[in-house]
Amino acid sequence: MTRKFDGDRLLVATHNKGKLEEMVHLLEPFGVSVVGAGEMNLPEPEETEDTFVGNARIKAHAAAKATGLPALSDDSGITIDALDGAPGVYTADWAETGEGRDFLMAMTRAHEELESKDAAHPRTAQFRCTLVLAWPDGHDEVFEGVSPGHLVWPIRGKDGFGYDPMFVPDGHDITFAEMDRWEKNKISHRGRAVEMFVKGCFDG
Ligand code: IMP
């Protein structure tokens, strides 16, 4: 039996602005206001696991322990089939410059690795999102969402964040960065994981 969340303010254990904005938007219809880890001055724990769920657990439990409140974390990324699932849990690392993140650099790397392998088209990939809701007593619940699609080059669109400009979800011919928020959130990995979270942890 899934444990219910009965508050009206949810601590989301992320410092990523793009993820946080999508969470606010996704949870608004359920009357839940979202508080980010930045607002609570929470430290960013090191993500030392090699799975999405492992890293999501680290972030959620660290935040729940530090605040005494239930905390939701998001670990996500993109898996590219022709690169054997890379960058996967290292999706954010590919953007790391030492002085912040550069997603154009990360997308260029993905494209160049595909080119150097002469990978066939369509270059299929999946965005993946694992959400963990952790309580201060150590209990947690896990929810996963996947959005399958393919990669395009050159990149297209100005909305969204991260790798959105190179990803076209199945059933569409525009990238996530060319979609408005509603359209992306309806079909995205994060939208799907939040749907499972809401079904599992909210009454009604
Ligand atoms: P982490 O979960 O903090 O390890 O970072 C995941 C990384 O995956 C983010 O920094 C983004 O680059 C990427 N990512 C996750 N979700 C999305 C999305 O919805 N659109 C584009 N990129 C995403």
XYZ file of N, CA, C and O and ligand atoms in Angstrom:
839
model
N 0.856 -1.211 0.000
C 0.000 0.000 0.000
C 0.886 1.253 0.000
O 1.785 1.373 0.837
N 0.634 2.132 -0.951
C 1.466 3.338 -1.068
C 1.140 4.320 0.054
O -0.034 4.595 0.312
N 2.161 4.851 0.682
C 1.900 5.831 1.745
C 1.440 7.147 1.106
O 1.952 7.552 0.072
N 0.436 7.784 1.752
C -0.125 9.036 1.195
C 0.656 10.248 1.676
O 1.193 10.258 2.795
N 0.634 11.273 0.840
C 1.205 12.570 1.219
C 0.032 13.442 1.635
O -0.918 13.611 0.862
N 0.040 13.990 2.873
C -1.158 14.718 3.289
C -0.903 16.205 3.570
O -1.732 16.865 4.178
N 0.221 16.735 3.085
C 0.478 18.166 3.286
C -0.054 18.996 2.126
O -0.631 18.457 1.176
N 0.107 20.306 2.216
C -0.249 21.128 1.057
C 0.970 21.865 0.506
O 0.882 22.586 -0.487
N 2.123 21.685 1.163
C 3.385 22.234 0.655
C 4.367 21.083 0.512
O 4.598 20.341 1.460
N 4.903 20.955 -0.679
C 5.801 19.837 -0.920
C 7.213 20.349 -1.175
O 7.421 21.220 -2.031
N 8.158 19.811 -0.439
C 9.561 20.157 -0.648
C 10.101 19.343 -1.822
O 10.064 18.112 -1.801
N 10.546 20.036 -2.860
C 11.124 19.336 -4.006
C 12.643 19.503 -3.943
O 13.157 20.614 -4.040
N 13.310 18.370 -3.759
C 14.752 18.388 -3.490
C 15.537 18.527 -4.780
O 16.214 17.609 -5.213
N 15.411 19.694 -5.429
C 16.231 19.951 -6.609
C 16.677 21.399 -6.633
O 15.950 22.281 -6.178
N 17.873 21.623 -7.184
C 18.381 22.979 -7.398
C 18.261 23.334 -8.879
O 18.698 24.392 -9.296
N 17.702 22.417 -9.667
C 17.601 22.625 -11.116
C 16.336 23.434 -11.424
O 15.216 22.992 -11.179
N 16.531 24.643 -11.963
C 15.423 25.568 -12.188
C 14.396 25.002 -13.179
O 13.187 25.145 -12.997
N 14.887 24.344 -14.208
C 13.993 23.777 -15.225
C 13.087 22.713 -14.636
O 11.864 22.708 -14.862
N 13.671 21.824 -13.837
C 12.865 20.760 -13.203
C 11.845 21.372 -12.250
O 10.682 20.952 -12.213
N 12.301 22.352 -11.469
C 11.442 22.954 -10.448
C 10.231 23.640 -11.094
O 9.090 23.457 -10.646
N 10.464 24.392 -12.165
C 9.357 25.078 -12.845
C 8.339 24.072 -13.369
O 7.131 24.281 -13.284
N 8.837 22.948 -13.897
C 7.899 21.943 -14.395
C 7.114 21.309 -13.245
O 5.916 21.051 -13.371
N 7.753 21.090 -12.110
C 7.060 20.514 -10.940
C 5.954 21.446 -10.441
O 4.863 20.995 -10.108
N 6.272 22.732 -10.367
C 5.274 23.714 -9.915
C 4.052 23.628 -10.827
O 2.907 23.525 -10.371
N 4.304 23.614 -12.110
C 3.246 23.577 -13.112
C 2.450 22.276 -13.050
O 1.218 22.266 -13.115
N 3.173 21.151 -12.854
C 2.512 19.840 -12.851
C 1.680 19.618 -11.595
O 0.656 18.930 -11.630
N 2.112 20.222 -10.458
C 1.427 19.940 -9.189
C 0.375 20.979 -8.827
O -0.466 20.738 -7.955
N 0.408 22.112 -9.528
C -0.570 23.184 -9.285
C -2.024 22.692 -9.311
O -2.794 23.006 -8.400
N -2.419 21.879 -10.302
C -3.821 21.442 -10.352
C -4.257 20.645 -9.123
O -5.455 20.475 -8.890
N -3.315 20.149 -8.332
C -3.680 19.340 -7.164
C -3.625 20.145 -5.871
O -3.660 19.594 -4.767
N -3.496 21.461 -6.014
C -3.511 22.330 -4.839
C -2.246 22.218 -3.996
O -2.259 22.538 -2.815
N -1.173 21.731 -4.613
C 0.071 21.571 -3.856
C 1.023 22.694 -4.216
O 1.294 22.923 -5.387
N 1.512 23.413 -3.219
C 2.528 24.410 -3.544
C 3.902 23.792 -3.323
O 4.110 22.989 -2.406
N 4.797 24.147 -4.218
C 6.102 23.511 -4.250
C 7.163 24.441 -3.675
O 7.201 25.617 -4.005
N 7.985 23.899 -2.785
C 9.114 24.664 -2.238
C 10.385 23.998 -2.744
O 10.532 22.780 -2.631
N 11.290 24.781 -3.307
C 12.525 24.219 -3.862
C 13.618 24.091 -2.818
O 13.599 24.774 -1.786
N 14.610 23.230 -3.099
C 15.721 23.008 -2.166
C 16.524 24.294 -1.960
O 17.051 24.529 -0.873
N 16.591 25.138 -2.991
C 17.322 26.400 -2.901
C 16.723 27.310 -1.842
O 17.436 27.870 -1.003
N 15.377 27.422 -1.858
C 14.666 28.278 -0.882
C 14.924 27.815 0.546
O 14.870 28.595 1.486
N 15.122 26.512 0.734
C 15.339 25.961 2.083
C 16.831 25.887 2.406
O 17.207 25.322 3.434
N 17.664 26.415 1.504
C 19.123 26.378 1.706
C 19.669 24.973 1.918
O 20.574 24.772 2.725
N 19.111 24.012 1.197
C 19.591 22.636 1.373
C 20.867 22.423 0.571
O 20.985 22.913 -0.547
N 21.817 21.682 1.132
C 23.032 21.377 0.369
C 22.702 20.397 -0.760
O 21.675 19.708 -0.703
N 23.552 20.341 -1.781
C 23.353 19.385 -2.873
C 24.202 18.159 -2.585
O 25.425 18.232 -2.666
N 23.575 17.029 -2.210
C 24.401 15.854 -1.908
C 25.064 15.323 -3.179
O 24.561 15.538 -4.276
N 26.171 14.619 -3.016
C 26.848 14.036 -4.166
C 26.048 12.848 -4.686
O 25.546 12.039 -3.887
N 25.916 12.737 -6.007
C 25.151 11.626 -6.599
C 26.133 10.513 -6.941
O 26.756 10.528 -7.987
N 26.267 9.569 -6.012
C 27.332 8.575 -6.146
C 26.859 7.229 -6.709
O 27.653 6.326 -6.892
N 25.553 7.100 -6.976
C 25.036 5.809 -7.471
C 25.102 5.772 -9.000
O 25.229 6.811 -9.647
N 24.970 4.553 -9.568
C 24.986 4.490 -11.028
C 23.620 4.145 -11.614
O 23.506 3.649 -12.721
N 22.556 4.411 -10.818
C 21.192 4.266 -11.340
C 20.407 5.542 -11.007
O 20.743 6.244 -10.048
N 19.357 5.799 -11.806
C 18.504 6.963 -11.534
C 17.870 6.827 -10.151
O 17.845 7.775 -9.372
N 17.363 5.618 -9.855
C 16.664 5.451 -8.571
C 17.633 5.612 -7.398
O 17.286 6.216 -6.372
N 18.856 5.127 -7.555
C 19.851 5.261 -6.487
C 20.133 6.723 -6.179
O 20.134 7.146 -5.017
N 20.322 7.508 -7.224
C 20.620 8.933 -7.016
C 19.397 9.707 -6.526
O 19.522 10.624 -5.707
N 18.217 9.329 -7.008
C 16.994 10.003 -6.544
C 16.801 9.741 -5.053
O 16.407 10.631 -4.295
N 17.115 8.508 -4.631
C 16.988 8.166 -3.195
C 17.947 9.001 -2.356
O 17.572 9.499 -1.298
N 19.180 9.148 -2.813
C 20.161 9.951 -2.049
C 19.602 11.355 -1.827
O 19.609 11.884 -0.713
N 19.090 11.988 -2.899
C 18.629 13.383 -2.804
C 17.390 13.514 -1.917
O 17.298 14.429 -1.093
N 16.442 12.601 -2.077
C 15.191 12.715 -1.310
C 15.438 12.471 0.179
O 14.941 13.212 1.031
N 16.211 11.438 0.499
C 16.447 11.126 1.922
C 17.281 12.213 2.595
O 17.030 12.556 3.758
N 18.267 12.762 1.879
C 19.086 13.835 2.475
C 18.193 15.030 2.806
O 18.315 15.630 3.884
N 17.281 15.375 1.907
C 16.415 16.546 2.128
C 15.411 16.286 3.249
O 15.146 17.159 4.081
N 14.846 15.063 3.300
C 13.858 14.738 4.344
C 14.523 14.762 5.717
O 13.958 15.263 6.695
N 15.741 14.247 5.765
C 16.483 14.208 7.033
C 16.845 15.623 7.497
O 16.713 15.964 8.672
N 17.262 16.457 6.554
C 17.713 17.809 6.915
C 16.564 18.700 7.376
O 16.762 19.608 8.175
N 15.347 18.457 6.850
C 14.235 19.373 7.126
C 13.179 18.794 8.051
O 12.349 19.541 8.584
N 13.130 17.464 8.174
C 12.049 16.840 8.941
C 10.736 16.838 8.172
O 9.665 16.588 8.736
N 10.801 17.096 6.853
C 9.585 17.117 6.016
C 9.692 16.048 4.932
O 10.807 15.727 4.494
N 8.529 15.549 4.439
C 8.607 14.663 3.272
C 9.216 15.432 2.098
O 8.921 16.617 1.921
N 10.087 14.778 1.340
C 10.765 15.477 0.239
C 10.708 14.632 -1.031
O 10.903 13.412 -0.992
N 10.447 15.314 -2.136
C 10.380 14.654 -3.445
C 11.640 15.012 -4.229
O 11.988 16.195 -4.333
N 12.298 13.990 -4.793
C 13.454 14.291 -5.641
C 13.194 13.780 -7.043
O 12.317 12.924 -7.261
N 13.960 14.313 -7.980
C 13.840 13.920 -9.392
C 15.236 13.600 -9.877
O 16.128 14.441 -9.795
N 15.467 12.374 -10.340
C 16.710 12.104 -11.050
C 16.324 11.704 -12.456
O 15.458 10.852 -12.665
N 16.913 12.376 -13.411
C 16.468 12.157 -14.777
C 17.616 12.268 -15.746
O 18.732 12.634 -15.366
N 17.327 11.962 -16.984
C 18.363 12.033 -18.000
C 17.883 11.418 -19.289
O 16.723 11.022 -19.408
N 18.815 11.351 -20.239
C 18.456 10.824 -21.554
C 19.328 9.611 -21.854
O 20.533 9.620 -21.546
N 18.711 8.559 -22.404
C 19.466 7.380 -22.817
C 19.371 7.289 -24.344
O 18.272 7.350 -24.899
N 20.536 7.166 -24.983
C 20.587 7.151 -26.449
C 20.947 5.734 -26.886
O 22.006 5.203 -26.495
N 20.079 5.108 -27.668
C 20.253 3.680 -27.967
C 21.578 3.385 -28.662
O 22.292 2.468 -28.264
N 21.932 4.186 -29.689
C 23.162 3.894 -30.452
C 24.427 4.163 -29.641
O 25.523 3.778 -30.049
N 24.283 4.820 -28.476
C 25.442 5.034 -27.587
C 25.339 4.112 -26.366
O 25.826 4.432 -25.277
N 24.641 2.992 -26.539
C 24.502 1.999 -25.458
C 23.928 2.594 -24.187
O 24.340 2.246 -23.073
N 22.997 3.537 -24.343
C 22.316 4.099 -23.166
C 22.998 5.331 -22.586
O 22.489 5.937 -21.632
N 24.143 5.744 -23.127
C 24.803 6.977 -22.647
C 23.975 8.187 -23.120
O 23.252 8.067 -24.116
N 24.041 9.322 -22.448
C 24.776 9.561 -21.209
C 24.069 9.045 -19.954
O 24.693 8.959 -18.903
N 22.778 8.698 -20.003
C 22.103 8.071 -18.862
C 22.252 8.868 -17.571
O 21.974 10.061 -17.553
N 22.730 8.213 -16.521
C 22.859 8.919 -15.223
C 23.906 10.040 -15.294
O 23.984 10.871 -14.397
N 24.681 10.077 -16.383
C 25.703 11.128 -16.514
C 25.252 12.276 -17.417
O 26.067 13.064 -17.899
N 23.938 12.378 -17.632
C 23.391 13.398 -18.536
C 23.816 14.811 -18.130
O 24.237 15.604 -18.977
N 23.721 15.129 -16.863
C 24.111 16.475 -16.414
C 25.627 16.635 -16.492
O 26.123 17.709 -16.859
N 26.362 15.549 -16.205
C 27.839 15.635 -16.229
C 28.374 16.013 -17.608
O 29.385 16.693 -17.719
N 27.696 15.570 -18.661
C 28.158 15.891 -20.013
C 28.113 17.406 -20.271
O 28.735 17.897 -21.190
N 27.343 18.117 -19.451
C 27.213 19.566 -19.642
C 28.159 20.345 -18.731
O 28.249 21.564 -18.824
N 28.867 19.641 -17.870
C 29.702 20.314 -16.852
C 30.955 20.917 -17.470
O 31.691 20.226 -18.178
N 31.180 22.213 -17.206
C 32.373 22.875 -17.775
C 33.399 23.189 -16.687
O 34.495 23.643 -16.995
N 33.012 22.990 -15.429
C 33.875 23.433 -14.337
C 33.412 24.790 -13.828
O 33.642 25.151 -12.688
N 32.728 25.529 -14.713
C 32.154 26.836 -14.308
C 30.693 26.868 -14.717
O 30.278 27.753 -15.465
N 29.938 25.879 -14.293
C 28.528 25.830 -14.662
C 28.295 24.830 -15.785
O 29.222 24.129 -16.207
N 27.026 24.785 -16.251
C 26.644 23.772 -17.247
C 26.394 24.397 -18.608
O 25.826 25.479 -18.682
N 26.837 23.697 -19.644
C 26.671 24.171 -21.014
C 25.987 23.046 -21.806
O 26.634 22.051 -22.169
N 24.688 23.227 -22.026
C 23.932 22.150 -22.677
C 24.127 22.108 -24.180
O 23.943 21.055 -24.794
N 24.554 23.225 -24.764
C 24.886 23.171 -26.191
C 26.103 22.256 -26.371
O 26.137 21.425 -27.284
N 27.054 22.380 -25.453
C 28.238 21.511 -25.495
C 27.831 20.036 -25.328
O 28.288 19.165 -26.061
N 26.919 19.780 -24.388
C 26.498 18.401 -24.131
C 25.759 17.821 -25.346
O 26.004 16.675 -25.749
N 24.879 18.625 -25.947
C 24.133 18.132 -27.119
C 25.079 17.912 -28.300
O 24.925 16.960 -29.067
N 26.070 18.798 -28.427
C 27.048 18.657 -29.518
C 27.836 17.358 -29.336
O 28.085 16.624 -30.296
N 28.177 17.063 -28.104
C 28.903 15.807 -27.844
C 28.057 14.594 -28.262
O 28.551 13.669 -28.910
N 26.779 14.624 -27.871
C 25.891 13.503 -28.226
C 25.835 13.362 -29.750
O 25.973 12.265 -30.302
N 25.663 14.502 -30.431
C 25.579 14.466 -31.891
C 26.889 13.944 -32.498
O 26.872 13.088 -33.391
N 28.020 14.438 -31.999
C 29.312 14.030 -32.586
C 29.602 12.549 -32.340
O 30.126 11.872 -33.217
N 29.211 12.054 -31.177
C 29.435 10.621 -30.933
C 28.576 9.763 -31.872
O 29.012 8.733 -32.360
N 27.366 10.248 -32.145
C 26.489 9.518 -33.073
C 27.070 9.571 -34.496
O 27.079 8.567 -35.218
N 27.570 10.748 -34.879
C 28.158 10.899 -36.215
C 29.388 10.006 -36.367
O 29.576 9.370 -37.399
N 30.216 9.962 -35.312
C 31.463 9.199 -35.441
C 31.180 7.698 -35.551
O 31.977 6.945 -36.083
N 29.997 7.297 -35.081
C 29.611 5.874 -35.214
C 28.806 5.648 -36.472
O 28.370 4.536 -36.733
N 28.513 6.753 -37.187
C 27.657 6.687 -38.364
C 26.321 6.017 -38.004
O 25.823 5.153 -38.732
N 25.777 6.406 -36.855
C 24.555 5.771 -36.343
C 23.382 5.970 -37.300
O 23.218 7.051 -37.876
N 22.601 4.916 -37.463
C 21.448 4.958 -38.383
C 20.380 5.907 -37.854
O 20.291 6.152 -36.640
N 19.563 6.438 -38.772
C 18.413 7.276 -38.401
C 17.163 6.417 -38.432
O 17.090 5.506 -39.247
N 16.145 6.669 -37.641
C 16.122 7.676 -36.602
C 16.997 7.274 -35.412
O 17.093 6.080 -35.093
N 17.612 8.271 -34.797
C 18.504 8.013 -33.665
C 17.675 8.001 -32.376
O 17.477 9.021 -31.731
N 17.183 6.816 -32.057
C 16.200 6.707 -30.972
C 16.833 6.942 -29.596
O 17.996 6.615 -29.362
N 16.035 7.532 -28.725
C 16.498 7.893 -27.384
C 15.270 7.960 -26.481
O 14.130 8.000 -26.975
N 15.516 7.946 -25.175
C 14.410 8.055 -24.223
C 14.801 9.031 -23.121
O 15.909 8.911 -22.576
N 13.916 9.946 -22.809
C 14.070 10.713 -21.578
C 13.489 9.867 -20.457
O 12.414 9.250 -20.623
N 14.178 9.826 -19.316
C 13.724 9.024 -18.181
C 13.708 9.865 -16.922
O 14.598 10.683 -16.728
N 12.701 9.643 -16.094
C 12.591 10.406 -14.851
C 12.202 9.462 -13.720
O 11.214 8.729 -13.834
N 12.972 9.468 -12.660
C 12.617 8.720 -11.449
C 12.342 9.715 -10.338
O 13.178 10.574 -10.057
N 11.172 9.612 -9.753
C 10.807 10.457 -8.612
C 10.824 9.600 -7.362
O 10.310 8.478 -7.373
N 11.393 10.133 -6.294
C 11.336 9.445 -4.993
C 10.748 10.411 -3.983
O 11.235 11.543 -3.842
N 9.699 9.977 -3.307
C 9.182 10.743 -2.175
C 9.682 10.041 -0.913
O 9.378 8.860 -0.700
N 10.481 10.753 -0.119
C 11.042 10.163 1.111
C 10.488 10.899 2.323
O 10.325 12.118 2.294
N 10.212 10.136 3.370
C 9.746 10.711 4.644
C 10.913 10.709 5.640
O 11.825 9.879 5.519
N 10.843 11.595 6.633
C 11.932 11.663 7.613
C 12.159 10.339 8.362
O 13.256 10.100 8.858
N 11.141 9.455 8.432
C 11.358 8.179 9.142
C 12.047 7.126 8.267
O 12.224 5.985 8.694
N 12.434 7.505 7.037
C 13.185 6.568 6.199
C 12.355 5.833 5.161
O 12.901 5.169 4.271
N 10.996 5.965 5.241
C 10.153 5.311 4.236
C 10.260 6.058 2.907
O 10.454 7.267 2.893
N 10.152 5.340 1.779
C 10.068 6.062 0.502
C 9.172 5.348 -0.499
O 8.827 4.176 -0.332
N 8.755 6.093 -1.506
C 7.966 5.565 -2.624
C 8.651 6.027 -3.913
O 9.131 7.163 -3.992
N 8.649 5.142 -4.931
C 9.380 5.414 -6.177
C 8.412 5.398 -7.375
O 7.550 4.526 -7.451
N 8.579 6.349 -8.276
C 7.720 6.439 -9.477
C 8.602 6.718 -10.687
O 9.498 7.570 -10.619
N 8.311 6.026 -11.817
C 9.167 6.219 -12.990
C 8.358 6.569 -14.228
O 7.265 6.049 -14.422
N 8.915 7.469 -15.031
C 8.258 7.851 -16.286
C 9.276 7.864 -17.414
O 10.425 8.237 -17.212
N 8.831 7.410 -18.610
C 9.724 7.371 -19.781
C 9.027 8.073 -20.935
O 7.817 7.941 -21.114
N 9.806 8.839 -21.707
C 9.269 9.434 -22.923
C 10.175 9.034 -24.086
O 11.317 9.488 -24.174
N 9.697 8.144 -24.971
C 10.523 7.709 -26.089
C 10.461 8.686 -27.258
O 9.439 9.352 -27.455
N 11.550 8.747 -28.029
C 11.566 9.643 -29.189
C 12.834 9.455 -29.986
O 13.462 8.389 -29.927
N 13.223 10.495 -30.741
C 14.493 10.429 -31.477
C 15.178 11.790 -31.475
O 14.551 12.804 -31.161
N 16.469 11.775 -31.819
C 17.276 12.994 -31.773
C 17.398 13.623 -33.150
O 17.476 12.908 -34.157
N 17.421 14.959 -33.170
C 17.587 15.675 -34.441
C 18.783 16.621 -34.338
O 19.203 16.994 -33.252
N 19.304 16.981 -35.506
C 20.389 17.958 -35.580
C 20.236 18.718 -36.877
O 19.975 18.071 -37.892
N 20.319 20.044 -36.900
C 20.611 20.939 -35.795
C 19.484 21.012 -34.774
O 18.349 20.587 -35.052
N 19.810 21.582 -33.619
C 18.828 21.703 -32.549
C 17.744 22.707 -32.946
O 17.986 23.585 -33.766
N 16.548 22.543 -32.344
C 15.413 23.417 -32.682
C 14.633 23.819 -31.446
O 14.350 22.985 -30.602
N 14.289 25.122 -31.355
C 13.377 25.595 -30.309
C 14.076 26.289 -29.159
O 15.263 26.077 -28.915
N 13.285 27.120 -28.467
C 13.865 27.971 -27.420
C 13.278 27.697 -26.039
O 13.758 28.208 -25.037
N 12.200 26.901 -25.972
C 11.593 26.652 -24.660
C 12.282 25.454 -23.999
O 13.195 24.864 -24.551
N 11.793 25.122 -22.805
C 12.327 23.953 -22.112
C 13.725 24.194 -21.576
O 14.144 25.328 -21.377
N 14.454 23.114 -21.356
C 15.805 23.208 -20.778
C 16.606 21.978 -21.196
O 16.103 21.096 -21.899
N 17.859 21.943 -20.743
C 18.694 20.755 -20.968
C 18.750 20.338 -22.428
O 19.026 21.143 -23.316
N 18.474 19.066 -22.683
C 18.593 18.484 -24.026
C 17.301 18.633 -24.846
O 17.182 18.038 -25.918
N 16.339 19.400 -24.358
C 15.043 19.531 -25.055
C 15.165 19.886 -26.538
O 14.402 19.362 -27.352
N 16.096 20.797 -26.929
C 16.108 21.216 -28.341
C 16.525 20.132 -29.333
O 16.383 20.333 -30.540
N 17.057 18.990 -28.865
C 17.423 17.957 -29.850
C 16.509 16.735 -29.792
O 16.730 15.764 -30.503
N 15.434 16.800 -28.979
C 14.604 15.611 -28.754
C 13.190 15.782 -29.304
O 12.459 16.689 -28.899
N 12.827 14.887 -30.223
C 11.468 14.869 -30.774
C 10.743 13.653 -30.194
O 11.148 12.509 -30.439
N 9.699 13.871 -29.378
C 9.006 12.717 -28.779
C 8.184 11.957 -29.822
O 7.706 12.557 -30.789
N 8.018 10.668 -29.631
C 7.228 9.836 -30.551
C 5.840 10.437 -30.742
O 5.228 10.936 -29.786
N 5.359 10.383 -31.979
C 4.007 10.880 -32.276
C 3.988 12.368 -32.591
O 2.919 12.932 -32.834
N 5.160 13.024 -32.588
C 5.252 14.466 -32.855
C 6.349 14.726 -33.870
O 7.205 13.868 -34.090
N 6.328 15.918 -34.479
C 7.472 16.244 -35.341
C 8.166 17.529 -34.910
O 8.969 18.082 -35.656
N 7.866 17.985 -33.714
C 8.599 19.125 -33.148
C 9.332 18.674 -31.886
O 8.966 17.672 -31.263
N 10.382 19.443 -31.544
C 11.167 19.072 -30.351
C 10.447 19.533 -29.077
O 9.547 20.389 -29.137
N 10.890 19.002 -27.942
C 10.355 19.451 -26.650
C 10.547 20.970 -26.502
O 9.725 21.646 -25.880
N 11.636 21.508 -27.068
C 11.909 22.947 -26.918
C 11.039 23.800 -27.847
O 11.043 25.020 -27.726
N 10.331 23.160 -28.783
C 9.401 23.891 -29.653
C 7.963 23.791 -29.127
O 7.055 24.390 -29.687
N 7.758 23.004 -28.071
C 6.409 22.817 -27.513
C 6.171 23.820 -26.403
O 7.125 24.224 -25.734
N 4.895 24.145 -26.164
C 4.668 24.940 -24.964
C 4.650 23.969 -23.778
O 4.615 22.747 -23.940
N 4.729 24.542 -22.591
C 4.829 23.761 -21.369
C 3.763 22.685 -21.210
O 4.009 21.578 -20.796
N 2.506 23.081 -21.553
C 1.393 22.150 -21.387
C 1.610 20.920 -22.237
O 1.413 19.792 -21.807
N 1.999 21.212 -23.489
C 2.158 20.128 -24.447
C 3.284 19.186 -23.999
O 3.129 17.967 -24.027
N 4.401 19.779 -23.576
C 5.526 18.933 -23.130
C 5.135 18.137 -21.882
O 5.358 16.930 -21.819
N 4.561 18.817 -20.895
C 4.296 18.153 -19.617
C 3.275 17.020 -19.727
O 3.284 16.094 -18.929
N 2.394 17.107 -20.749
C 1.387 16.049 -20.929
C 2.047 14.723 -21.295
O 1.562 13.663 -20.938
N 3.143 14.802 -22.047
C 3.735 13.564 -22.589
C 5.154 13.299 -22.109
O 5.753 12.305 -22.485
N 5.692 14.192 -21.289
C 7.105 14.035 -20.926
C 7.295 12.941 -19.871
O 6.362 12.540 -19.171
N 8.536 12.489 -19.761
C 8.962 11.544 -18.727
C 8.574 12.076 -17.337
O 8.067 11.353 -16.505
N 8.797 13.391 -17.106
C 8.488 13.975 -15.795
C 6.974 14.031 -15.593
O 6.472 13.737 -14.508
N 6.247 14.413 -16.644
C 4.781 14.455 -16.567
C 4.215 13.086 -16.234
O 3.319 12.948 -15.401
N 4.781 12.058 -16.874
C 4.285 10.690 -16.632
C 4.606 10.220 -15.224
O 3.785 9.581 -14.564
N 5.823 10.547 -14.755
C 6.195 10.127 -13.390
C 5.336 10.870 -12.359
O 4.905 10.276 -11.363
N 5.066 12.143 -12.606
C 4.225 12.911 -11.660
C 2.803 12.333 -11.634
O 2.177 12.244 -10.571
N 2.322 11.903 -12.786
C 0.981 11.294 -12.841
C 0.926 10.057 -11.926
O -0.032 9.864 -11.175
N 1.971 9.233 -11.973
C 2.029 8.041 -11.114
C 2.110 8.451 -9.635
O 1.476 7.850 -8.778
N 2.921 9.477 -9.368
C 3.084 9.971 -8.002
C 1.743 10.447 -7.447
O 1.351 10.102 -6.325
N 1.016 11.216 -8.255
C -0.267 11.763 -7.807
C -1.267 10.623 -7.570
O -1.974 10.594 -6.559
N -1.286 9.653 -8.493
C -2.192 8.502 -8.333
C -1.853 7.732 -7.063
O -2.729 7.261 -6.351
N -0.540 7.581 -6.786
C -0.117 6.773 -5.649
C -0.235 7.477 -4.314
O -0.655 6.868 -3.327
N 0.123 8.745 -4.267
C 0.311 9.400 -2.965
C -0.778 10.412 -2.588
O -0.702 10.988 -1.506
N -1.734 10.660 -3.469
C -2.814 11.598 -3.137
C -4.128 10.833 -3.055
O -4.351 9.924 -3.832
N -4.976 11.259 -2.142
C -6.291 10.619 -2.012
C -7.193 11.047 -3.153
O -7.022 12.132 -3.681
N -8.134 10.200 -3.495
C -9.178 10.604 -4.446
C -8.863 10.186 -5.860
O -7.900 9.555 -6.168
P 20.194 15.112 -12.613
O 18.855 14.438 -12.467
O 20.364 16.231 -11.674
O 21.315 14.113 -12.591
O 20.236 15.825 -14.037
C 19.523 15.333 -15.113
C 19.865 16.086 -16.377
O 19.068 15.499 -17.404
C 19.451 17.549 -16.354
O 20.496 18.390 -16.017
C 19.039 17.796 -17.805
O 20.122 18.122 -18.578
C 18.580 16.452 -18.295
N 17.116 16.437 -18.303
C 16.298 15.893 -17.380
N 15.016 16.131 -17.695
C 15.053 16.866 -18.829
C 14.031 17.428 -19.620
O 12.823 17.359 -19.339
N 14.456 18.088 -20.705
C 15.764 18.222 -21.046
N 16.748 17.739 -20.332
C 16.399 17.050 -19.218
